Coordinates of C-alpha atoms in Angstrom, one line a residue:
Q1 CA 0.0 -0.3 0.1
C2 CA 1.0 3.6 -0.9
D3 CA 0.3 6.4 1.6
V4 CA 1.4 9.7 0.6
R5 CA 1.3 12.5 3.3
I6 CA 1.5 15.9 2.6
A7 CA 2.3 18.7 4.9
N8 CA -0.3 21.5 6.0
N9 CA -0.7 24.4 3.9
S10 CA 1.6 22.9 1.2
S11 CA 0.9 23.2 -2.5
I12 CA 1.4 20.4 -4.8
E13 CA 1.4 21.3 -8.5
I14 CA 2.1 18.7 -10.9
N15 CA 2.2 19.9 -14.7
N16 CA 3.0 18.1 -18.0
S17 CA 3.2 14.8 -16.6
I18 CA 1.7 11.4 -16.3
L19 CA 0.4 10.9 -13.0
N20 CA -0.6 7.3 -11.7
I21 CA -2.6 7.1 -8.6
T22 CA -3.0 3.2 -8.3
G23 CA -3.6 0.3 -5.7
I24 CA -5.6 -2.6 -5.7
S25 CA -8.7 -3.6 -3.4
A26 CA -7.0 -4.7 -0.5
Q27 CA -4.3 -2.3 -0.9
I28 CA -5.5 1.5 -1.6
T29 CA -3.3 4.2 -2.1
T30 CA -4.3 7.0 0.1
V31 CA -3.4 10.9 -0.1
A32 CA -3.6 12.7 3.1
N33 CA -2.2 15.2 5.4
Q34 CA 0.5 14.6 7.9
G35 CA -1.9 14.6 11.1
S36 CA -3.6 18.1 11.0
G37 CA -4.3 21.0 8.3
A38 CA -5.3 21.1 4.7
Y39 CA -2.9 21.0 1.3
S40 CA -3.8 22.1 -2.4
L41 CA -3.1 19.5 -5.1
S42 CA -3.5 21.0 -8.5
V43 CA -3.0 18.8 -11.9
A44 CA -2.6 20.5 -15.0
T45 CA -1.9 19.4 -18.6
T46 CA -1.1 15.7 -17.3
T47 CA -2.3 12.3 -18.1
L48 CA -4.0 11.2 -15.3
T49 CA -4.6 7.1 -14.1
A50 CA -6.4 6.8 -10.8
N51 CA -7.8 3.4 -9.5
Y52 CA -8.4 2.5 -5.9
F53 CA -7.4 5.8 -4.2
Q54 CA -8.3 7.8 -1.4
F55 CA -8.2 11.6 -0.9
R56 CA -8.4 13.4 2.5
N57 CA -7.9 16.5 3.8
T58 CA -7.6 18.7 0.5
D59 CA -8.3 22.5 0.5
I60 CA -11.6 23.9 -0.5
N61 CA -10.7 23.0 -4.4
G62 CA -10.4 19.3 -3.7
L63 CA -8.4 17.7 -6.4
N64 CA -8.0 20.4 -8.6
L65 CA -7.8 19.4 -12.4
S66 CA -7.0 22.1 -15.2
G67 CA -5.4 22.8 -18.5
T68 CA -5.8 20.0 -20.8
T69 CA -5.4 17.2 -18.5
S70 CA -6.7 13.9 -20.0
I71 CA -8.2 11.3 -17.7
D72 CA -7.1 7.9 -18.9
S73 CA -9.0 5.8 -16.2
F74 CA -10.7 7.0 -12.9
N75 CA -12.4 4.7 -10.8
N76 CA -12.7 3.0 -7.4
G77 CA -12.2 6.2 -5.6
D78 CA -12.9 7.6 -2.0
F79 CA -13.0 11.4 -1.5
E80 CA -14.0 12.9 1.7
L81 CA -14.8 16.7 2.1
S82 CA -12.9 18.5 4.7
V83 CA -13.8 22.1 4.1
N84 CA -17.4 23.7 4.5
G85 CA -18.1 25.1 1.1
G86 CA -15.3 23.5 -0.6
A87 CA -15.3 20.9 -3.3
M88 CA -13.8 17.1 -3.5
I89 CA -13.0 17.9 -7.0
T90 CA -12.4 20.9 -9.2
V91 CA -12.4 20.8 -12.7
T92 CA -12.3 22.7 -16.0
A93 CA -14.3 22.5 -19.3
N94 CA -10.9 21.8 -21.0
V95 CA -10.2 18.8 -19.0
V96 CA -13.6 17.3 -19.8
D97 CA -13.2 18.1 -23.7
A98 CA -9.6 16.5 -23.4
S99 CA -11.3 13.2 -22.4
P100 CA -14.7 13.0 -24.2
W101 CA -17.4 11.2 -22.5
A102 CA -15.1 10.0 -19.6
T103 CA -16.6 7.9 -17.0
G104 CA -15.8 7.4 -13.3
T105 CA -16.9 4.2 -11.7
N106 CA -17.4 3.0 -8.2
I107 CA -16.3 6.4 -6.5
S108 CA -17.7 7.7 -3.0
F109 CA -18.1 11.4 -2.3
A110 CA -18.7 12.0 1.6
T111 CA -18.0 14.7 4.2
S112 CA -16.3 14.4 7.5
T113 CA -18.8 14.9 10.5
D114 CA -18.0 18.8 10.9
I115 CA -19.0 19.8 7.5
A116 CA -22.4 21.4 6.7
S117 CA -22.1 22.2 2.9
G118 CA -20.1 21.8 0.0
Y119 CA -19.7 20.0 -3.6
N120 CA -18.5 16.8 -4.8
V121 CA -17.8 18.1 -8.4
V122 CA -17.4 21.8 -9.4
L123 CA -17.1 22.7 -13.1
N124 CA -15.7 25.6 -14.4
G125 CA -16.6 26.4 -17.9
T126 CA -19.0 24.9 -20.5
P127 CA -17.5 21.8 -22.1
S128 CA -18.9 20.3 -25.5
G129 CA -19.8 16.9 -23.7
P130 CA -20.2 15.5 -20.2
W131 CA -18.2 13.7 -17.7
T132 CA -20.3 10.9 -16.2
F133 CA -20.1 9.0 -12.8
T134 CA -21.7 5.6 -12.2
G135 CA -21.8 3.4 -9.3
H136 CA -21.3 6.0 -7.0
S137 CA -22.0 6.2 -3.4
G138 CA -21.6 8.2 0.0
N139 CA -23.5 10.9 1.5
Y140 CA -22.8 13.8 -1.0
D141 CA -22.9 11.7 -4.1
G142 CA -25.0 12.7 -7.0
E143 CA -26.7 15.4 -8.9
D144 CA -27.9 17.0 -5.9
Y145 CA -24.2 18.2 -4.7
D146 CA -22.3 18.9 -7.9
S147 CA -22.0 22.5 -9.5
D148 CA -21.8 22.7 -13.4
P149 CA -23.8 24.7 -16.0
G150 CA -26.8 23.6 -17.6
D151 CA -28.3 22.4 -14.3
P152 CA -30.4 20.4 -13.6
R153 CA -28.8 18.3 -15.7
G154 CA -25.5 19.8 -16.6
Y155 CA -22.2 18.5 -17.7
I156 CA -21.4 16.4 -14.4
V157 CA -23.8 13.6 -15.0
W158 CA -24.7 10.8 -12.5
G159 CA -27.0 8.1 -12.3
D160 CA -29.5 10.0 -10.7
S161 CA -29.1 13.1 -13.0
P162 CA -32.3 13.9 -14.7
S163 CA -32.5 13.4 -18.9
Y164 CA -35.1 14.3 -21.2
S165 CA -37.6 11.5 -20.5
P166 CA -40.7 11.2 -22.7
K167 CA -43.5 8.9 -21.4
S168 CA -46.6 7.9 -23.2
Q169 CA -50.2 8.6 -22.2
N170 CA -53.7 8.6 -24.0
W171 CA -54.0 7.2 -27.6
R172 CA -56.9 6.8 -30.4
W173 CA -56.8 5.5 -33.6
Y174 CA -58.8 7.4 -36.6
H175 CA -59.8 6.1 -39.9
D176 CA -59.6 9.5 -41.9
E177 CA -56.1 9.8 -43.1
D178 CA -57.5 12.0 -45.8
L179 CA -57.9 14.9 -43.5
E180 CA -55.3 16.9 -41.6
T181 CA -57.6 16.5 -38.3
P182 CA -59.1 13.4 -38.5
V183 CA -62.8 13.2 -37.2
I184 CA -63.9 9.5 -37.3
P185 CA -62.4 7.3 -34.6
A186 CA -61.8 3.8 -35.0
A187 CA -62.6 3.2 -31.4
L188 CA -62.8 5.3 -28.2
E189 CA -59.5 7.0 -26.3
N190 CA -57.1 4.2 -25.3
Y191 CA -59.2 1.5 -26.7
A192 CA -58.0 -1.0 -29.3
P193 CA -59.9 -1.0 -32.5
Q194 CA -61.4 -4.5 -32.8
I195 CA -61.8 -4.7 -36.6
I196 CA -58.4 -3.3 -38.2
G197 CA -58.0 -5.4 -41.6
D198 CA -55.4 -5.7 -44.3
N199 CA -54.3 -2.6 -46.4
N200 CA -56.1 -0.2 -43.6
L201 CA -54.8 3.1 -43.5
L202 CA -54.9 5.0 -40.1
K203 CA -53.9 7.8 -37.8
L204 CA -52.8 7.3 -34.6
R205 CA -53.0 10.3 -32.1
L206 CA -50.5 9.8 -28.9
S207 CA -49.9 12.1 -26.0
I208 CA -46.2 12.0 -24.6
K209 CA -45.2 14.0 -21.5
E210 CA -41.8 14.9 -20.5
T211 CA -41.3 13.9 -16.9
E212 CA -38.1 15.1 -15.9
N213 CA -38.1 18.9 -16.2
I214 CA -35.5 18.7 -19.1
L215 CA -36.1 20.0 -22.5
G216 CA -35.8 17.7 -25.4
E217 CA -34.5 19.6 -28.4
N218 CA -35.3 18.2 -32.2
V219 CA -37.4 15.6 -31.0
K220 CA -38.3 12.9 -33.7
M221 CA -40.8 10.3 -32.8
R222 CA -40.8 7.1 -34.5
L223 CA -42.7 3.8 -34.0
Q224 CA -42.0 0.5 -33.1
Y225 CA -44.3 -2.6 -33.0
S226 CA -44.6 -6.0 -31.3
T227 CA -47.2 -8.9 -30.2
D228 CA -45.7 -8.3 -26.8
S229 CA -47.6 -6.1 -24.7
S230 CA -44.4 -5.4 -22.4
F231 CA -41.9 -5.0 -25.6
A232 CA -39.7 -7.5 -23.9
T233 CA -39.5 -9.7 -27.2
G234 CA -40.2 -9.3 -30.8
V235 CA -39.8 -5.5 -31.1
N236 CA -39.9 -4.1 -34.8
W237 CA -39.7 -0.7 -36.4
V238 CA -42.4 0.3 -38.1
G239 CA -41.3 0.3 -41.9
E240 CA -41.0 3.1 -44.2
K241 CA -43.6 3.9 -47.0
S242 CA -42.0 1.6 -49.6
S243 CA -41.3 -1.5 -47.1
S244 CA -42.4 -4.9 -48.4
T245 CA -41.4 -6.8 -45.6
A246 CA -42.3 -4.6 -42.4
L247 CA -46.0 -5.9 -41.2
W248 CA -46.6 -2.3 -40.1
A249 CA -45.3 0.9 -42.4
Y250 CA -45.6 4.4 -42.5
G251 CA -48.8 5.5 -44.5
D252 CA -49.0 8.3 -47.0
G253 CA -51.7 10.8 -45.6
V254 CA -52.6 14.2 -46.4
D255 CA -49.8 15.5 -44.2
Y256 CA -46.4 16.3 -44.7
D257 CA -43.7 14.6 -42.4
N258 CA -42.9 16.7 -39.4
D259 CA -45.4 19.5 -39.8
S260 CA -47.4 20.8 -37.0
I261 CA -50.8 19.2 -36.2
N262 CA -53.4 21.9 -36.4
A263 CA -55.8 20.7 -33.6
L264 CA -55.2 18.7 -30.4
L265 CA -57.7 15.4 -30.1
L266 CA -56.8 13.9 -26.8
S267 CA -58.1 14.5 -23.4
D268 CA -54.6 15.4 -21.9
S269 CA -52.5 17.0 -24.6
I270 CA -51.6 20.7 -24.3
T271 CA -49.3 21.4 -27.1
K272 CA -49.4 20.3 -30.5
A273 CA -46.3 18.5 -31.7
T274 CA -46.0 17.0 -35.4
H275 CA -47.1 14.7 -38.0
N276 CA -45.2 11.6 -38.7
E277 CA -44.8 9.9 -42.1
S278 CA -41.3 8.7 -41.9
G279 CA -39.1 7.2 -38.9
I280 CA -35.6 8.2 -40.5
S281 CA -36.2 11.9 -41.0
T282 CA -35.0 14.8 -38.7
S283 CA -37.4 17.2 -36.8
S284 CA -36.9 20.6 -35.4
F285 CA -39.6 20.1 -32.9
D286 CA -38.5 20.8 -28.9
H287 CA -40.5 19.3 -26.5
A288 CA -40.9 21.4 -23.4
Q289 CA -40.1 20.7 -20.0
S290 CA -43.1 18.7 -18.1
D291 CA -45.4 19.3 -21.3
T292 CA -47.7 17.0 -22.5
D293 CA -47.5 16.7 -26.4
E294 CA -49.5 15.2 -28.9
W295 CA -47.9 13.5 -31.9
E296 CA -49.8 12.2 -34.9
F297 CA -48.5 8.9 -37.0
T298 CA -50.0 7.6 -40.3
V299 CA -49.7 3.7 -40.3
Y300 CA -50.6 1.3 -42.9
A301 CA -51.4 -2.2 -42.2
N302 CA -49.1 -4.1 -44.7
S303 CA -50.4 -7.8 -44.4
P304 CA -50.2 -8.2 -40.4
A305 CA -51.4 -11.4 -38.9
T306 CA -54.9 -11.9 -38.3
S307 CA -56.7 -12.6 -35.0
T308 CA -53.5 -10.7 -33.5
T309 CA -53.2 -7.9 -31.3
Y310 CA -50.2 -5.4 -32.0
Y311 CA -48.9 -2.9 -29.5
F312 CA -47.2 0.2 -30.6
R313 CA -44.3 2.1 -28.9
A314 CA -43.0 5.5 -30.1
F315 CA -39.3 5.8 -29.9
S316 CA -37.5 9.2 -29.6
N317 CA -34.4 10.7 -31.2
Y318 CA -33.4 14.1 -29.5
Y319 CA -30.9 16.4 -28.9
S320 CA -29.8 17.4 -25.3
M321 CA -27.1 19.9 -24.4
Y322 CA -24.1 17.7 -25.5
G323 CA -24.9 15.3 -28.2
D324 CA -27.8 13.3 -30.0
F325 CA -29.6 10.7 -27.9
E326 CA -32.7 8.2 -28.6
K327 CA -34.6 6.2 -26.0
A328 CA -38.0 4.1 -26.0
V329 CA -40.7 6.1 -25.0
L330 CA -42.2 4.2 -22.2
K331 CA -45.6 4.3 -20.9
N332 CA -46.5 6.5 -18.1
D333 CA -48.0 5.2 -14.7
G334 CA -51.6 4.0 -15.3
A335 CA -51.3 4.2 -18.9
S336 CA -51.2 1.6 -21.7
Y337 CA -49.7 1.2 -25.1
P338 CA -51.7 1.9 -28.2
S339 CA -53.0 -1.5 -29.5
A340 CA -54.9 -2.8 -32.3
I341 CA -56.6 -6.2 -33.1
V342 CA -56.5 -7.3 -36.5
S343 CA -59.1 -9.4 -38.1
G344 CA -59.7 -11.0 -41.6
A345 CA -62.1 -9.3 -43.7
V346 CA -65.4 -7.9 -41.7
L347 CA -68.8 -7.1 -43.3
S348 CA -71.6 -6.7 -41.1
F349 CA -75.4 -5.4 -42.2
N350 CA -78.2 -5.5 -40.0
V351 CA -81.8 -4.1 -40.7
S352 CA -83.8 -3.1 -38.1
G353 CA -87.5 -1.9 -38.0
L354 CA -88.3 1.5 -36.1
P355 CA -91.4 1.5 -33.7
I356 CA -94.2 3.9 -33.6
G357 CA -93.2 7.3 -32.1
T358 CA -89.5 6.8 -33.2
S359 CA -88.2 10.5 -33.8
T360 CA -85.5 10.7 -36.7
E361 CA -84.8 12.7 -39.7
D362 CA -87.3 15.4 -38.7
V363 CA -90.3 13.0 -38.6
V364 CA -92.1 10.8 -36.2
I365 CA -92.8 7.2 -37.2
D366 CA -96.4 6.3 -37.7
V367 CA -96.5 2.6 -38.7
P368 CA -94.2 0.1 -37.0
S369 CA -91.9 -2.1 -39.0
T370 CA -90.2 -5.1 -39.1
A371 CA -86.8 -6.0 -40.5
T372 CA -88.6 -7.6 -43.4
S373 CA -91.6 -5.6 -43.9
V374 CA -93.5 -2.4 -43.5
P375 CA -97.0 -3.0 -43.0
F376 CA -98.6 0.3 -43.8
G377 CA -101.9 -1.1 -43.0
I378 CA -105.1 1.0 -44.2
L379 CA -104.0 4.4 -45.3
P380 CA -105.8 7.6 -44.4
L381 CA -106.6 10.0 -47.1
N382 CA -104.8 13.1 -47.6
T383 CA -102.2 12.2 -44.6
K384 CA -98.5 11.7 -44.7
V385 CA -98.0 8.1 -43.4
E386 CA -94.2 7.4 -42.4
A387 CA -92.4 4.2 -41.7
G388 CA -88.6 3.4 -41.4
H389 CA -85.5 0.9 -41.4
R390 CA -82.4 1.2 -39.8
F391 CA -79.1 0.2 -41.0
T392 CA -76.1 -0.5 -38.9
I393 CA -73.0 -1.5 -40.7
T394 CA -69.8 -2.6 -39.7
T395 CA -66.7 -3.2 -42.3
N396 CA -62.9 -2.9 -42.0
A397 CA -62.6 -2.4 -46.2
E398 CA -60.6 0.2 -46.4
Q399 CA -62.5 2.1 -49.0
G400 CA -65.5 1.6 -46.9
Y401 CA -68.9 0.7 -48.6
Q402 CA -71.9 1.6 -50.4
L403 CA -75.4 0.7 -49.6
F404 CA -77.7 0.5 -52.6
V405 CA -81.6 0.2 -52.5
Y406 CA -84.2 -0.7 -55.4
Q407 CA -87.6 -1.6 -56.2
R408 CA -88.3 -4.8 -58.0
A409 CA -91.7 -3.7 -59.3
P410 CA -94.0 -0.6 -58.7
F411 CA -96.1 0.0 -55.8
L412 CA -99.1 -1.8 -57.1
S413 CA -102.7 -3.1 -56.2
N414 CA -104.4 -6.4 -56.6
T415 CA -106.3 -4.8 -59.5
G416 CA -103.1 -3.3 -61.2
A417 CA -103.4 0.3 -60.1
D418 CA -100.3 1.7 -58.8
I419 CA -99.2 4.5 -56.1
D420 CA -97.1 7.1 -58.1
P421 CA -93.6 7.7 -57.3
V422 CA -92.4 11.2 -56.0
I423 CA -90.9 13.5 -58.5
G424 CA -87.4 13.7 -57.0
T425 CA -84.5 11.2 -57.7
N426 CA -82.0 9.8 -56.0
E427 CA -79.6 12.5 -58.0
D428 CA -82.1 15.3 -57.5
P429 CA -84.6 14.8 -54.3
D430 CA -87.4 17.1 -54.0
P431 CA -89.6 18.3 -51.4
W432 CA -92.5 16.3 -50.6
P433 CA -95.4 17.4 -53.0
A434 CA -98.3 19.5 -51.7
N435 CA -101.6 17.7 -52.1
P436 CA -100.5 14.7 -54.3
S437 CA -103.1 13.6 -56.9
P438 CA -103.7 10.9 -56.5
S439 CA -101.0 9.8 -54.5
A440 CA -97.1 9.7 -53.6
F441 CA -94.7 7.3 -52.5
G442 CA -90.8 7.8 -51.7
Y443 CA -87.9 7.7 -49.3
H444 CA -85.5 10.1 -47.9
T445 CA -82.1 8.6 -46.3
G446 CA -80.6 9.9 -43.3
D447 CA -76.6 9.9 -44.6
D448 CA -76.1 13.4 -45.3
N449 CA -72.9 12.6 -47.2
L450 CA -73.1 10.3 -49.9
S451 CA -70.9 9.7 -53.0
G452 CA -71.4 11.3 -56.4
V453 CA -71.5 14.9 -57.8
F454 CA -73.8 16.3 -54.8
P455 CA -72.8 14.2 -51.7
A456 CA -75.2 16.2 -49.6
R457 CA -78.3 16.0 -51.8
F458 CA -80.3 14.5 -48.8
S459 CA -78.8 16.5 -46.2
A460 CA -81.7 18.8 -45.9
D461 CA -84.8 17.3 -44.1
G462 CA -88.0 16.8 -46.1
V463 CA -86.7 15.8 -49.4
Y464 CA -87.6 12.6 -51.1
A465 CA -86.6 10.5 -53.9
Q466 CA -88.4 7.9 -55.7
F467 CA -87.9 4.3 -55.8
D468 CA -85.9 2.9 -58.9
T469 CA -85.5 -0.7 -60.7
S470 CA -81.9 0.0 -60.5
P471 CA -79.8 0.2 -57.6
R472 CA -79.6 3.8 -55.8
E473 CA -77.1 4.9 -53.3
I474 CA -78.6 5.4 -49.9
S475 CA -75.6 5.1 -47.4
Y476 CA -71.8 5.5 -48.2
S477 CA -68.6 5.8 -46.3
S478 CA -65.3 6.0 -47.7
L479 CA -63.6 4.9 -44.8
P480 CA -64.2 1.6 -42.5
V481 CA -66.6 1.7 -39.9
N482 CA -68.1 0.2 -36.8
N483 CA -71.5 0.0 -36.2
E484 CA -72.4 3.2 -38.5
I485 CA -76.3 3.8 -38.2
T486 CA -78.4 5.0 -41.3
D487 CA -82.1 5.6 -41.3
L488 CA -84.2 5.3 -44.3
I489 CA -87.9 7.0 -44.1
Y490 CA -90.8 5.7 -46.4
R491 CA -93.5 8.0 -46.7
V492 CA -96.9 7.7 -48.6
E493 CA -100.1 9.8 -49.2
V494 CA -103.0 9.1 -50.9
S495 CA -105.7 11.2 -52.0
D496 CA -109.4 10.4 -52.6
L497 CA -108.9 10.1 -56.0
Q498 CA -106.7 7.0 -55.6
S499 CA -108.2 3.7 -56.4
A500 CA -109.2 1.4 -53.4
G501 CA -107.0 -1.9 -53.0
D502 CA -104.5 -4.0 -51.5
Y503 CA -101.1 -2.4 -52.6
S504 CA -97.6 -4.1 -52.3
T505 CA -94.1 -3.8 -53.5
N506 CA -90.8 -5.5 -52.8
I507 CA -87.7 -3.2 -52.1
V508 CA -84.0 -4.9 -51.9
Y509 CA -81.1 -3.5 -50.1
V510 CA -77.5 -4.4 -51.4
L511 CA -74.4 -3.7 -49.3
V512 CA -70.8 -3.4 -51.2
P513 CA -67.8 -3.3 -49.2
N514 CA -64.9 -1.6 -51.2
Y515 CA -61.7 -3.2 -50.4

C-alpha cells in the first residue's frame, strides 16, 4: 500500500506529466495530510490514471484538474470533503473536453462529521460533452451536490441526473387519413379497435409527457410494434412507406412529415407536436419541460397477422445539451401502449324496424316496421304516413362501403293500380309534393354525405326520391366503419282519387364493401 502524506498548507502542482495514483482493492493508495491541516493539489496538462485511491484533507478546491489534463481512467475512488463550502474535485471544461465522455466508476463522495455544505464536483466553464459517474456512493454523491453549468442535468452526469424523459399516455386511432385533423375514430380513447384489416390506413394520435423537467431538443418520434405488450420480445420498427417486409409501415396521408398538427384531439395533451409519416427523417420540434404534447402517426397495415393484437410504442431521437440521443418512450404510470386487433375481412349488415313514435330525420314514425316488412295498413286520405328502417353497418374494408336500394316493381294493387312515385330522384331529391293527386310514394335517407356529384343531396330534411328499378345509393362511407347507423324513411300519401285495393311492392338492399 502507498500512503502519500502532505504537510499543512503545502501546495502541490503537477504539470505536463503522467500521474498514476493506483492501488488494488486490498491496498488502496491514500493521499492525506501529515496529521493536521489542509493542502492544495493541482494537476494541469497531465495524463491522469487513478484506480483504488483515496483523498483526504484537501483544501477548498479538492483535487484541482485544469489545463488539458486527460483522464485515462478514474475508478474505485474515495473522497472526503474537509472544508465547509469546498469541493472534492474542481475541474475545468478543457479537462472534460480532453477526455470526451470520460466515466468515473465506483467513486465515493462523503463528508467528515463537521461539514455542513459543499460539493462533490465543481465544473468551471462549459465543455462540449459530459463527464459521467456511475456506481457512485456516499452522502454527497449524485446530482444534488455538484455545481456545473446547465443544471438540472448539466455536464457532470450521475446515475440520478435527470434527462429528457418522455413517457406516453393517452392514444386514439382514426380512419380518415385524408383529413389533416381526423374526425372518424376507429375506437374510443385508449381502446383498441377490434376490426382493423389488411390495407387499412390509420392515424394514431398519441400524447407524450416529458417527466424529468428537461427540454428535449429536435425531437423526432418514430414507432415500434410488437405482439408483446411489454415489448420484451419481438420488437420491430414500423417500416418506411416503401417497405415490403414490415407488417406495419408508415402510410401516405394528407400531411407532410414533421409538419405541426393543427388541432389537439386527446383529453390530456396541451401542446401540438408533429405529423409523422417517416421514421428516418429529422425534426426541429422541441418538447418543453414537463409538457404533454400530442403526436400523430400515419400507419399502414401491410398484411399483419389476423386474430392478433399488435402494440405500438414511440421511440425518441433527440438532442440534449451535448449530443444526440435516443430512447424508447415507455408508458407513464397508469397508461397503456396503443394497440389494435387485426381481423380478417369484416362485413356486418343489420336491418331493424323502427317502432311507432321514433323521431328521426325530422319525422315521427306512424307505422311500426320489422326487419323484413313495412305494413302501412289502411292509409288515411290526404295524410302523410311514415315508416322506417334502421341500418347498422360494420366493415374493415379500406375504402368503406356503399349501400344501395332498388324496387323490384311499382307499388301495385291487386287490381293493377299503382301508387305514384314522387318526382324527385336519388340524384336530385325534391320536397314532398303538396296535395299529391292521386298519390305519392318515396324515401329519404339519413346519410348526409353520399358519393357522387352532389354528396349532400339528402342533407336537408323533407326531401324525397322515388324508388328505382336500378340500384341507388342510400348510405356511403369512404372509410372503414364500426356500427355506423343510417335511417331510411318511407313516406306515402293518397288522396280520394286513388283507387281502392291492396298495394304492395318489394324493396331490395345491396351492401357493397370497397376493398
